[in-house]
Amino acid sequence: KAGVTQTPRYLIKTRGQQVTLSCSPISGHRSVSWYQQTPGQGLQFLFEYFSETQRNKGNFPGRFSGRQFSNSRSEMNVSTLELGDSALYLCASATGTGNNQPQHFGDGTRLSIL
Amino acid sequence: AQTVTQSQPEMSVQEAETVTLSCTYDTSESDYYLFWYKQPPSRQMILVIRQEAYKQQNATENRFSVNFQKAAKSFSLKISDSQLGDAAMYFCAYHSYNNNDMRFGAGTRLTVKP
């Protein structure tokens, strides 16, 4: 069974640009969550999508948005990039939401803002 | 809001020895899940072990076991017979019962000495 796939693995952008990151969950998984990982703030929850609907959202500005498609694939978009958005963005998928099935993580997208 | 605290930024263990990583959390919920994930330099988050809060029995997975003290809100990870491949960042995570919003601790970097 293929794992969670995130593309691209690395991305370099400049301030003010926007970026879209992609996540393909494990086959059969309907929940996709996004996390931001930085040395200073650690791992922080961005949002979760389940059945194409955003179920939960962390404490991030509106520049961070996402969506989920009917095949459960998810995209995350960040607009008007700032230097502080440099981070590893991790996607995790699970069979459902709020159950005891663990989230499985992808390798992440390393975003660098110049 | 739930918070997770890992008070040991770094730990070191001799190969074949045993090490315990500490984790405490704060929550007002009675039902939840707790996880330990490891993140090697390859950066993929890998599930190590999980514990349902309603279960009194401590979870074990081969060389990995937990000491779950619900009243004390403590969830430590014990690694027995440490191996070089255990070297990684270890994250303790709190998972709410009703959604997939996981809260992570700051992590503990484990070094295994040959």
PDB file of C-alpha atoms in Angstrom:
ATOM      1  CA  LYS A   1       0.000   0.000   0.000  1.00  0.00           C
ATOM      2  CA  ALA A   2       1.476   3.334  -1.018  1.00  0.00           C
ATOM      3  CA  GLY A   3       2.050   5.825   1.760  1.00  0.00           C
ATOM      4  CA  VAL A   4       1.118   9.479   1.967  1.00  0.00           C
ATOM      5  CA  THR A   5       2.650  11.359  -0.956  1.00  0.00           C
ATOM      6  CA  GLN A   6       3.500  15.027  -0.783  1.00  0.00           C
ATOM      7  CA  THR A   7       4.678  17.121  -3.687  1.00  0.00           C
ATOM      8  CA  PRO A   8       6.907  18.897  -4.211  1.00  0.00           C
ATOM      9  CA  ARG A   9       9.565  17.873  -1.664  1.00  0.00           C
ATOM     10  CA  TYR A  10      11.339  21.200  -1.828  1.00  0.00           C
ATOM     11  CA  LEU A  11      10.151  24.627  -2.847  1.00  0.00           C
ATOM     12  CA  ILE A  12      11.806  28.033  -2.890  1.00  0.00           C
ATOM     13  CA  LYS A  13       9.684  31.161  -3.153  1.00  0.00           C
ATOM     14  CA  THR A  14      10.079  34.866  -2.525  1.00  0.00           C
ATOM     15  CA  ARG A  15       8.080  37.129  -0.264  1.00  0.00           C
ATOM     16  CA  GLY A  16       4.702  38.103  -1.621  1.00  0.00           C
ATOM     17  CA  GLN A  17       4.309  35.075  -3.848  1.00  0.00           C
ATOM     18  CA  GLN A  18       1.800  32.309  -3.305  1.00  0.00           C
ATOM     19  CA  VAL A  19       2.319  28.576  -3.192  1.00  0.00           C
ATOM     20  CA  THR A  20       0.258  25.413  -3.478  1.00  0.00           C
ATOM     21  CA  LEU A  21       1.295  22.161  -1.858  1.00  0.00           C
ATOM     22  CA  SER A  22      -0.237  18.805  -2.678  1.00  0.00           C
ATOM     23  CA  CYS A  23      -0.975  15.734  -0.601  1.00  0.00           C
ATOM     24  CA  SER A  24      -2.245  12.347  -1.758  1.00  0.00           C
ATOM     25  CA  PRO A  25      -3.453  10.253   1.171  1.00  0.00           C
ATOM     26  CA  ILE A  26      -3.170   6.523   1.606  1.00  0.00           C
ATOM     27  CA  SER A  27      -5.785   4.758  -0.484  1.00  0.00           C
ATOM     28  CA  GLY A  28      -9.033   4.515   1.472  1.00  0.00           C
ATOM     29  CA  HIS A  29      -8.149   7.308   3.865  1.00  0.00           C
ATOM     30  CA  ARG A  30     -10.686  10.112   3.878  1.00  0.00           C
ATOM     31  CA  SER A  31      -9.170  12.473   6.409  1.00  0.00           C
ATOM     32  CA  VAL A  32      -6.242  14.727   5.575  1.00  0.00           C
ATOM     33  CA  SER A  33      -4.588  17.023   8.098  1.00  0.00           C
ATOM     34  CA  TRP A  34      -1.875  19.591   7.555  1.00  0.00           C
ATOM     35  CA  TYR A  35       0.847  20.619  10.020  1.00  0.00           C
ATOM     36  CA  GLN A  36       3.559  23.250   9.982  1.00  0.00           C
ATOM     37  CA  GLN A  37       6.885  22.356  11.574  1.00  0.00           C
ATOM     38  CA  THR A  38       9.443  25.028  12.466  1.00  0.00           C
ATOM     39  CA  PRO A  39      12.403  24.976  14.881  1.00  0.00           C
ATOM     40  CA  GLY A  40      10.863  27.738  16.955  1.00  0.00           C
ATOM     41  CA  GLN A  41       7.204  26.740  17.118  1.00  0.00           C
ATOM     42  CA  GLY A  42       7.486  22.985  16.665  1.00  0.00           C
ATOM     43  CA  LEU A  43       4.612  21.103  15.076  1.00  0.00           C
ATOM     44  CA  GLN A  44       1.422  23.102  14.750  1.00  0.00           C
ATOM     45  CA  PHE A  45      -1.907  21.984  13.391  1.00  0.00           C
ATOM     46  CA  LEU A  46      -3.122  23.935  10.371  1.00  0.00           C
ATOM     47  CA  PHE A  47      -6.390  22.273   9.368  1.00  0.00           C
ATOM     48  CA  GLU A  48      -8.141  19.009   8.708  1.00  0.00           C
ATOM     49  CA  TYR A  49     -10.334  17.977   5.802  1.00  0.00           C
ATOM     50  CA  PHE A  50     -12.738  15.086   5.761  1.00  0.00           C
ATOM     51  CA  SER A  51     -15.053  14.266   2.879  1.00  0.00           C
ATOM     52  CA  GLU A  52     -14.165  17.526   1.134  1.00  0.00           C
ATOM     53  CA  THR A  53     -15.142  19.611   4.165  1.00  0.00           C
ATOM     54  CA  GLN A  54     -12.866  21.483   6.518  1.00  0.00           C
ATOM     55  CA  ARG A  55     -13.537  20.044   9.958  1.00  0.00           C
ATOM     56  CA  ASN A  56     -11.005  21.861  12.081  1.00  0.00           C
ATOM     57  CA  LYS A  57      -8.726  24.799  11.734  1.00  0.00           C
ATOM     58  CA  GLY A  58      -5.712  25.801  13.785  1.00  0.00           C
ATOM     59  CA  ASN A  59      -4.644  29.267  14.766  1.00  0.00           C
ATOM     60  CA  PHE A  60      -3.218  30.478  11.460  1.00  0.00           C
ATOM     61  CA  PRO A  61      -4.059  33.588   9.429  1.00  0.00           C
ATOM     62  CA  GLY A  62      -6.430  33.479   6.494  1.00  0.00           C
ATOM     63  CA  ARG A  63      -3.466  33.425   4.096  1.00  0.00           C
ATOM     64  CA  PHE A  64      -3.371  29.708   4.800  1.00  0.00           C
ATOM     65  CA  SER A  65      -6.158  27.809   3.105  1.00  0.00           C
ATOM     66  CA  GLY A  66      -6.833  24.357   1.806  1.00  0.00           C
ATOM     67  CA  ARG A  67      -9.237  22.134   0.030  1.00  0.00           C
ATOM     68  CA  GLN A  68      -9.946  18.483  -0.501  1.00  0.00           C
ATOM     69  CA  PHE A  69     -11.100  16.807  -3.668  1.00  0.00           C
ATOM     70  CA  SER A  70     -13.541  13.964  -4.148  1.00  0.00           C
ATOM     71  CA  ASN A  71     -10.668  11.471  -4.370  1.00  0.00           C
ATOM     72  CA  SER A  72      -9.469  12.688  -0.920  1.00  0.00           C
ATOM     73  CA  ARG A  73      -6.385  14.387  -2.334  1.00  0.00           C
ATOM     74  CA  SER A  74      -5.764  17.703  -0.628  1.00  0.00           C
ATOM     75  CA  GLU A  75      -4.037  20.929  -1.489  1.00  0.00           C
ATOM     76  CA  MET A  76      -2.812  23.648   0.801  1.00  0.00           C
ATOM     77  CA  ASN A  77      -2.354  27.194  -0.413  1.00  0.00           C
ATOM     78  CA  VAL A  78      -0.417  30.005   1.204  1.00  0.00           C
ATOM     79  CA  SER A  79      -0.806  33.488  -0.270  1.00  0.00           C
ATOM     80  CA  THR A  80       1.334  36.586   0.190  1.00  0.00           C
ATOM     81  CA  LEU A  81       4.240  34.568   1.542  1.00  0.00           C
ATOM     82  CA  GLU A  82       6.246  35.912   4.450  1.00  0.00           C
ATOM     83  CA  LEU A  83       9.725  34.964   5.638  1.00  0.00           C
ATOM     84  CA  GLY A  84       8.168  33.315   8.689  1.00  0.00           C
ATOM     85  CA  ASP A  85       6.314  30.859   6.480  1.00  0.00           C
ATOM     86  CA  SER A  86       9.571  29.004   5.875  1.00  0.00           C
ATOM     87  CA  ALA A  87       8.911  25.585   7.339  1.00  0.00           C
ATOM     88  CA  LEU A  88       8.415  21.909   6.762  1.00  0.00           C
ATOM     89  CA  TYR A  89       4.767  21.308   5.883  1.00  0.00           C
ATOM     90  CA  LEU A  90       3.560  17.847   6.790  1.00  0.00           C
ATOM     91  CA  CYS A  91       0.423  16.166   5.612  1.00  0.00           C
ATOM     92  CA  ALA A  92      -1.154  13.258   7.460  1.00  0.00           C
ATOM     93  CA  SER A  93      -3.987  10.977   6.470  1.00  0.00           C
ATOM     94  CA  ALA A  94      -6.297   8.769   8.486  1.00  0.00           C
ATOM     95  CA  THR A  95      -9.202   6.474   7.775  1.00  0.00           C
ATOM     96  CA  GLY A  96     -11.620   8.734   9.568  1.00  0.00           C
ATOM     97  CA  THR A  97     -11.755  11.526  12.057  1.00  0.00           C
ATOM     98  CA  GLY A  98     -11.895  11.337  15.809  1.00  0.00           C
ATOM     99  CA  ASN A  99     -11.290   7.626  15.965  1.00  0.00           C
ATOM    100  CA  ASN A 100      -8.412   5.647  17.359  1.00  0.00           C
ATOM    101  CA  GLN A 101      -6.777   5.092  14.004  1.00  0.00           C
ATOM    102  CA  PRO A 102      -3.463   6.918  13.872  1.00  0.00           C
ATOM    103  CA  GLN A 103      -2.522   9.539  11.350  1.00  0.00           C
ATOM    104  CA  HIS A 104       0.081   8.531   8.798  1.00  0.00           C
ATOM    105  CA  PHE A 105       2.477  11.224   7.690  1.00  0.00           C
ATOM    106  CA  GLY A 106       4.099  12.034   4.396  1.00  0.00           C
ATOM    107  CA  ASP A 107       7.710  13.112   3.960  1.00  0.00           C
ATOM    108  CA  GLY A 108       6.724  16.756   3.937  1.00  0.00           C
ATOM    109  CA  THR A 109       7.376  19.731   1.697  1.00  0.00           C
ATOM    110  CA  ARG A 110      10.272  21.946   2.722  1.00  0.00           C
ATOM    111  CA  LEU A 111       9.279  25.533   1.853  1.00  0.00           C
ATOM    112  CA  SER A 112      11.933  28.208   1.914  1.00  0.00           C
ATOM    113  CA  ILE A 113      11.080  31.886   1.531  1.00  0.00           C
ATOM    114  CA  LEU A 114      13.796  34.229   0.303  1.00  0.00           C
TER     115      LEU A 114
ATOM    116  CA  ALA B   1      -6.785  24.058  24.932  1.00  0.00           C
ATOM    117  CA  GLN B   2      -4.720  20.950  25.250  1.00  0.00           C
ATOM    118  CA  THR B   3      -0.980  21.317  25.719  1.00  0.00           C
ATOM    119  CA  VAL B   4       1.777  18.735  25.620  1.00  0.00           C
ATOM    120  CA  THR B   5       5.082  19.150  27.415  1.00  0.00           C
ATOM    121  CA  GLN B   6       8.276  17.244  26.819  1.00  0.00           C
ATOM    122  CA  SER B   7      10.755  18.462  29.390  1.00  0.00           C
ATOM    123  CA  GLN B   8      13.816  16.718  27.948  1.00  0.00           C
ATOM    124  CA  PRO B   9      15.113  18.466  24.817  1.00  0.00           C
ATOM    125  CA  GLU B  10      17.870  15.871  24.466  1.00  0.00           C
ATOM    126  CA  MET B  11      18.545  12.395  25.803  1.00  0.00           C
ATOM    127  CA  SER B  12      21.369   9.971  25.274  1.00  0.00           C
ATOM    128  CA  VAL B  13      21.515   6.201  25.751  1.00  0.00           C
ATOM    129  CA  GLN B  14      24.100   3.509  25.275  1.00  0.00           C
ATOM    130  CA  GLU B  15      23.300   0.857  22.709  1.00  0.00           C
ATOM    131  CA  ALA B  16      21.433  -2.093  24.293  1.00  0.00           C
ATOM    132  CA  GLU B  17      20.479  -0.012  27.330  1.00  0.00           C
ATOM    133  CA  THR B  18      17.055   1.303  28.330  1.00  0.00           C
ATOM    134  CA  VAL B  19      15.894   4.913  28.156  1.00  0.00           C
ATOM    135  CA  THR B  20      12.691   6.656  29.222  1.00  0.00           C
ATOM    136  CA  LEU B  21      11.342   9.778  27.548  1.00  0.00           C
ATOM    137  CA  SER B  22       8.928  11.936  29.525  1.00  0.00           C
ATOM    138  CA  CYS B  23       5.703  13.553  28.428  1.00  0.00           C
ATOM    139  CA  THR B  24       2.980  15.363  30.323  1.00  0.00           C
ATOM    140  CA  TYR B  25      -0.182  16.907  28.970  1.00  0.00           C
ATOM    141  CA  ASP B  26      -3.000  19.097  30.049  1.00  0.00           C
ATOM    142  CA  THR B  27      -6.613  18.506  29.087  1.00  0.00           C
ATOM    143  CA  SER B  28     -10.130  18.753  30.403  1.00  0.00           C
ATOM    144  CA  GLU B  29     -11.348  15.925  28.184  1.00  0.00           C
ATOM    145  CA  SER B  30     -11.904  12.467  29.579  1.00  0.00           C
ATOM    146  CA  ASP B  31     -11.588  10.564  26.306  1.00  0.00           C
ATOM    147  CA  TYR B  32      -8.600  11.000  24.082  1.00  0.00           C
ATOM    148  CA  TYR B  33      -5.661   9.207  22.529  1.00  0.00           C
ATOM    149  CA  LEU B  34      -1.950   9.598  23.052  1.00  0.00           C
ATOM    150  CA  PHE B  35       0.776   8.790  20.582  1.00  0.00           C
ATOM    151  CA  TRP B  36       4.523   8.696  20.346  1.00  0.00           C
ATOM    152  CA  TYR B  37       5.987   9.456  16.933  1.00  0.00           C
ATOM    153  CA  LYS B  38       9.616   9.383  15.872  1.00  0.00           C
ATOM    154  CA  GLN B  39      11.122  11.597  13.212  1.00  0.00           C
ATOM    155  CA  PRO B  40      14.522  10.473  11.916  1.00  0.00           C
ATOM    156  CA  PRO B  41      16.666  12.778   9.762  1.00  0.00           C
ATOM    157  CA  SER B  42      14.720  11.521   6.754  1.00  0.00           C
ATOM    158  CA  ARG B  43      11.984  13.694   8.354  1.00  0.00           C
ATOM    159  CA  GLN B  44       9.046  11.322   7.932  1.00  0.00           C
ATOM    160  CA  MET B  45       6.984  11.037  11.105  1.00  0.00           C
ATOM    161  CA  ILE B  46       6.673   7.383  12.065  1.00  0.00           C
ATOM    162  CA  LEU B  47       4.165   6.070  14.587  1.00  0.00           C
ATOM    163  CA  VAL B  48       5.876   4.314  17.477  1.00  0.00           C
ATOM    164  CA  ILE B  49       3.038   3.501  19.848  1.00  0.00           C
ATOM    165  CA  ARG B  50      -0.459   4.644  20.809  1.00  0.00           C
ATOM    166  CA  GLN B  51      -2.613   4.547  23.911  1.00  0.00           C
ATOM    167  CA  GLU B  52      -6.346   5.016  24.333  1.00  0.00           C
ATOM    168  CA  ALA B  53      -7.096   6.979  27.484  1.00  0.00           C
ATOM    169  CA  TYR B  54      -9.923   4.662  28.486  1.00  0.00           C
ATOM    170  CA  LYS B  55      -7.582   1.687  28.613  1.00  0.00           C
ATOM    171  CA  GLN B  56      -5.819   1.132  31.902  1.00  0.00           C
ATOM    172  CA  GLN B  57      -3.343  -1.330  30.462  1.00  0.00           C
ATOM    173  CA  ASN B  58      -0.148   0.244  29.215  1.00  0.00           C
ATOM    174  CA  ALA B  59       0.510  -0.221  25.501  1.00  0.00           C
ATOM    175  CA  THR B  60       3.551  -2.165  24.326  1.00  0.00           C
ATOM    176  CA  GLU B  61       5.056  -2.636  20.886  1.00  0.00           C
ATOM    177  CA  ASN B  62       8.077  -4.927  20.909  1.00  0.00           C
ATOM    178  CA  ARG B  63      10.892  -2.925  22.558  1.00  0.00           C
ATOM    179  CA  PHE B  64       8.666   0.116  23.095  1.00  0.00           C
ATOM    180  CA  SER B  65       6.305   0.507  26.030  1.00  0.00           C
ATOM    181  CA  VAL B  66       4.530   3.351  27.759  1.00  0.00           C
ATOM    182  CA  ASN B  67       3.768   4.250  31.339  1.00  0.00           C
ATOM    183  CA  PHE B  68       0.380   5.940  31.171  1.00  0.00           C
ATOM    184  CA  GLN B  69      -0.739   7.670  34.342  1.00  0.00           C
ATOM    185  CA  LYS B  70      -4.098   9.245  33.528  1.00  0.00           C
ATOM    186  CA  ALA B  71      -4.611  11.000  36.849  1.00  0.00           C
ATOM    187  CA  ALA B  72      -1.151  12.525  36.669  1.00  0.00           C
ATOM    188  CA  LYS B  73      -1.575  13.238  32.922  1.00  0.00           C
ATOM    189  CA  SER B  74       1.729  11.579  32.239  1.00  0.00           C
ATOM    190  CA  PHE B  75       2.664   9.437  29.253  1.00  0.00           C
ATOM    191  CA  SER B  76       6.296   8.327  29.190  1.00  0.00           C
ATOM    192  CA  LEU B  77       7.942   6.145  26.568  1.00  0.00           C
ATOM    193  CA  LYS B  78      10.400   3.412  27.498  1.00  0.00           C
ATOM    194  CA  ILE B  79      12.752   2.050  24.870  1.00  0.00           C
ATOM    195  CA  SER B  80      14.426  -1.219  25.849  1.00  0.00           C
ATOM    196  CA  ASP B  81      17.525  -2.708  24.226  1.00  0.00           C
ATOM    197  CA  SER B  82      18.197   0.571  22.381  1.00  0.00           C
ATOM    198  CA  GLN B  83      19.464   0.260  18.841  1.00  0.00           C
ATOM    199  CA  LEU B  84      21.361   2.705  16.658  1.00  0.00           C
ATOM    200  CA  GLY B  85      18.303   2.990  14.443  1.00  0.00           C
ATOM    201  CA  ASP B  86      16.312   4.385  17.365  1.00  0.00           C
ATOM    202  CA  ALA B  87      18.200   7.669  17.113  1.00  0.00           C
ATOM    203  CA  ALA B  88      15.659  10.316  16.139  1.00  0.00           C
ATOM    204  CA  MET B  89      13.450  13.118  17.408  1.00  0.00           C
ATOM    205  CA  TYR B  90      10.601  11.704  19.460  1.00  0.00           C
ATOM    206  CA  PHE B  91       7.320  13.559  19.699  1.00  0.00           C
ATOM    207  CA  CYS B  92       4.556  12.960  22.157  1.00  0.00           C
ATOM    208  CA  ALA B  93       1.132  13.796  20.736  1.00  0.00           C
ATOM    209  CA  TYR B  94      -2.338  14.318  22.163  1.00  0.00           C
ATOM    210  CA  HIS B  95      -5.250  13.378  19.927  1.00  0.00           C
ATOM    211  CA  SER B  96      -8.704  14.595  20.805  1.00  0.00           C
ATOM    212  CA  TYR B  97     -11.515  12.056  20.745  1.00  0.00           C
ATOM    213  CA  ASN B  98     -13.682  14.022  18.340  1.00  0.00           C
ATOM    214  CA  ASN B  99     -11.309  15.280  15.693  1.00  0.00           C
ATOM    215  CA  ASN B 100      -7.874  14.856  14.166  1.00  0.00           C
ATOM    216  CA  ASP B 101      -6.356  18.011  15.626  1.00  0.00           C
ATOM    217  CA  MET B 102      -3.201  16.571  17.193  1.00  0.00           C
ATOM    218  CA  ARG B 103      -1.160  18.596  19.647  1.00  0.00           C
ATOM    219  CA  PHE B 104       2.531  17.812  19.752  1.00  0.00           C
ATOM    220  CA  GLY B 105       5.203  18.333  22.355  1.00  0.00           C
ATOM    221  CA  ALA B 106       8.421  20.137  21.452  1.00  0.00           C
ATOM    222  CA  GLY B 107      10.212  16.836  20.970  1.00  0.00           C
ATOM    223  CA  THR B 108      13.139  14.990  22.525  1.00  0.00           C
ATOM    224  CA  ARG B 109      16.237  14.301  20.472  1.00  0.00           C
ATOM    225  CA  LEU B 110      17.491  10.824  21.291  1.00  0.00           C
ATOM    226  CA  THR B 111      21.103   9.917  20.614  1.00  0.00           C
ATOM    227  CA  VAL B 112      22.189   6.266  20.746  1.00  0.00           C
ATOM    228  CA  LYS B 113      25.871   5.697  21.460  1.00  0.00           C
ATOM    229  CA  PRO B 114      27.547   2.569  20.096  1.00  0.00           C
TER     230      PRO B 114
END
